[in-house]
Coordinates of C-alpha atoms in Angstrom, one line a residue:
M1 CA 22.6 7.7 -11.2
W2 CA 19.4 8.7 -13.1
K3 CA 16.9 9.8 -10.5
L4 CA 16.5 9.7 -6.7
L5 CA 13.4 9.8 -4.5
C6 CA 12.8 9.6 -0.8
A7 CA 10.4 7.5 1.3
E8 CA 10.3 7.6 5.1
H9 CA 14.0 7.0 6.0
I10 CA 14.6 5.3 2.6
L11 CA 16.5 6.7 -0.4
L12 CA 15.3 5.1 -3.7
G13 CA 17.4 5.3 -6.9
D14 CA 17.4 4.6 -10.6
T15 CA 20.7 3.7 -12.2
R16 CA 21.1 3.4 -16.0
D17 CA 23.5 1.6 -18.2
V18 CA 23.3 3.8 -21.3
K19 CA 25.4 1.5 -23.5
N20 CA 23.1 -1.5 -22.9
H21 CA 19.9 0.4 -22.4
T22 CA 19.0 -1.1 -19.1
A23 CA 17.6 0.5 -15.9
S24 CA 17.8 -1.0 -12.4
F25 CA 16.6 0.3 -9.0
F26 CA 17.8 0.3 -5.4
A27 CA 16.9 1.3 -1.9
L28 CA 19.1 2.4 0.9
D29 CA 18.2 2.9 4.6
I30 CA 19.1 6.6 5.2
Q31 CA 19.7 6.2 8.9
T32 CA 22.0 3.2 8.7
G33 CA 23.4 3.4 5.2
R34 CA 22.4 -0.3 4.7
T35 CA 21.3 -1.4 1.2
L36 CA 17.8 -2.7 1.5
W37 CA 17.7 -4.0 -2.1
R38 CA 19.5 -3.3 -5.4
D39 CA 19.8 -4.4 -9.0
S40 CA 16.0 -4.8 -9.2
T41 CA 14.8 -4.8 -12.8
L42 CA 11.4 -4.9 -14.4
P43 CA 10.2 -6.5 -17.7
Q44 CA 10.7 -3.2 -19.5
A45 CA 14.5 -2.8 -19.3
W46 CA 14.9 0.8 -20.5
W47 CA 11.7 2.7 -21.1
I48 CA 10.7 2.9 -17.5
G49 CA 11.0 5.6 -14.8
M50 CA 10.3 6.4 -11.2
Q51 CA 7.2 8.5 -10.8
C52 CA 6.7 9.1 -7.0
V53 CA 6.5 7.5 -3.6
I54 CA 3.2 7.1 -1.8
G55 CA 3.6 5.7 1.7
D56 CA 5.7 2.6 1.4
T57 CA 5.0 2.2 -2.4
L58 CA 7.2 3.3 -5.2
L59 CA 5.3 4.0 -8.4
L60 CA 7.1 3.5 -11.7
H61 CA 5.7 4.2 -15.2
G62 CA 6.4 2.8 -18.6
F63 CA 5.9 4.5 -21.9
E64 CA 3.3 4.2 -24.7
K65 CA 6.1 3.9 -27.3
P66 CA 9.8 4.1 -27.0
D67 CA 10.2 7.0 -29.4
M68 CA 7.3 9.0 -27.8
P69 CA 7.7 9.8 -24.1
I70 CA 4.0 9.5 -23.3
P71 CA 3.7 7.6 -19.9
K72 CA 1.7 4.4 -20.0
G73 CA 1.7 1.4 -17.7
M74 CA 2.3 1.4 -13.9
Y75 CA 4.2 -0.7 -11.5
A76 CA 3.8 -0.5 -7.7
V77 CA 6.9 -1.6 -5.8
N78 CA 7.4 -2.2 -2.0
V79 CA 10.0 0.3 -1.0
R80 CA 11.4 -1.9 1.8
T81 CA 11.7 -5.2 -0.2
G82 CA 11.7 -4.2 -3.9
A83 CA 8.9 -6.7 -4.6
V84 CA 6.4 -5.7 -7.3
R85 CA 3.0 -5.4 -5.5
W86 CA 1.1 -5.0 -8.8
S87 CA 1.4 -3.8 -12.3
D88 CA -1.1 -2.7 -15.0
P89 CA 0.0 -1.9 -18.6
T90 CA -3.2 0.1 -19.2
L91 CA -2.9 2.7 -16.4
T92 CA -1.4 6.1 -16.8
Y93 CA -0.1 8.4 -14.0
L94 CA -1.5 11.9 -14.3

């Protein structure tokens, strides 16, 4: 487990495979314990992180360069389905 965030009745998580340098994401319904989605990956397999939840959208960020942890690039993910709503490699979360 790398990081956890909460949306309304949903627990979102980031799991890491350190050996293979991959990250995947999941969502659980807090009230029922049911897995809503899991093993969701994005084109950037390792240099990505969960930033915050706004309403029913999980925002993730990439990085400008792997060896410099400067955020760059955004992904907006539906917290209930795990579907990417939009992405933009030029945006930065401040």
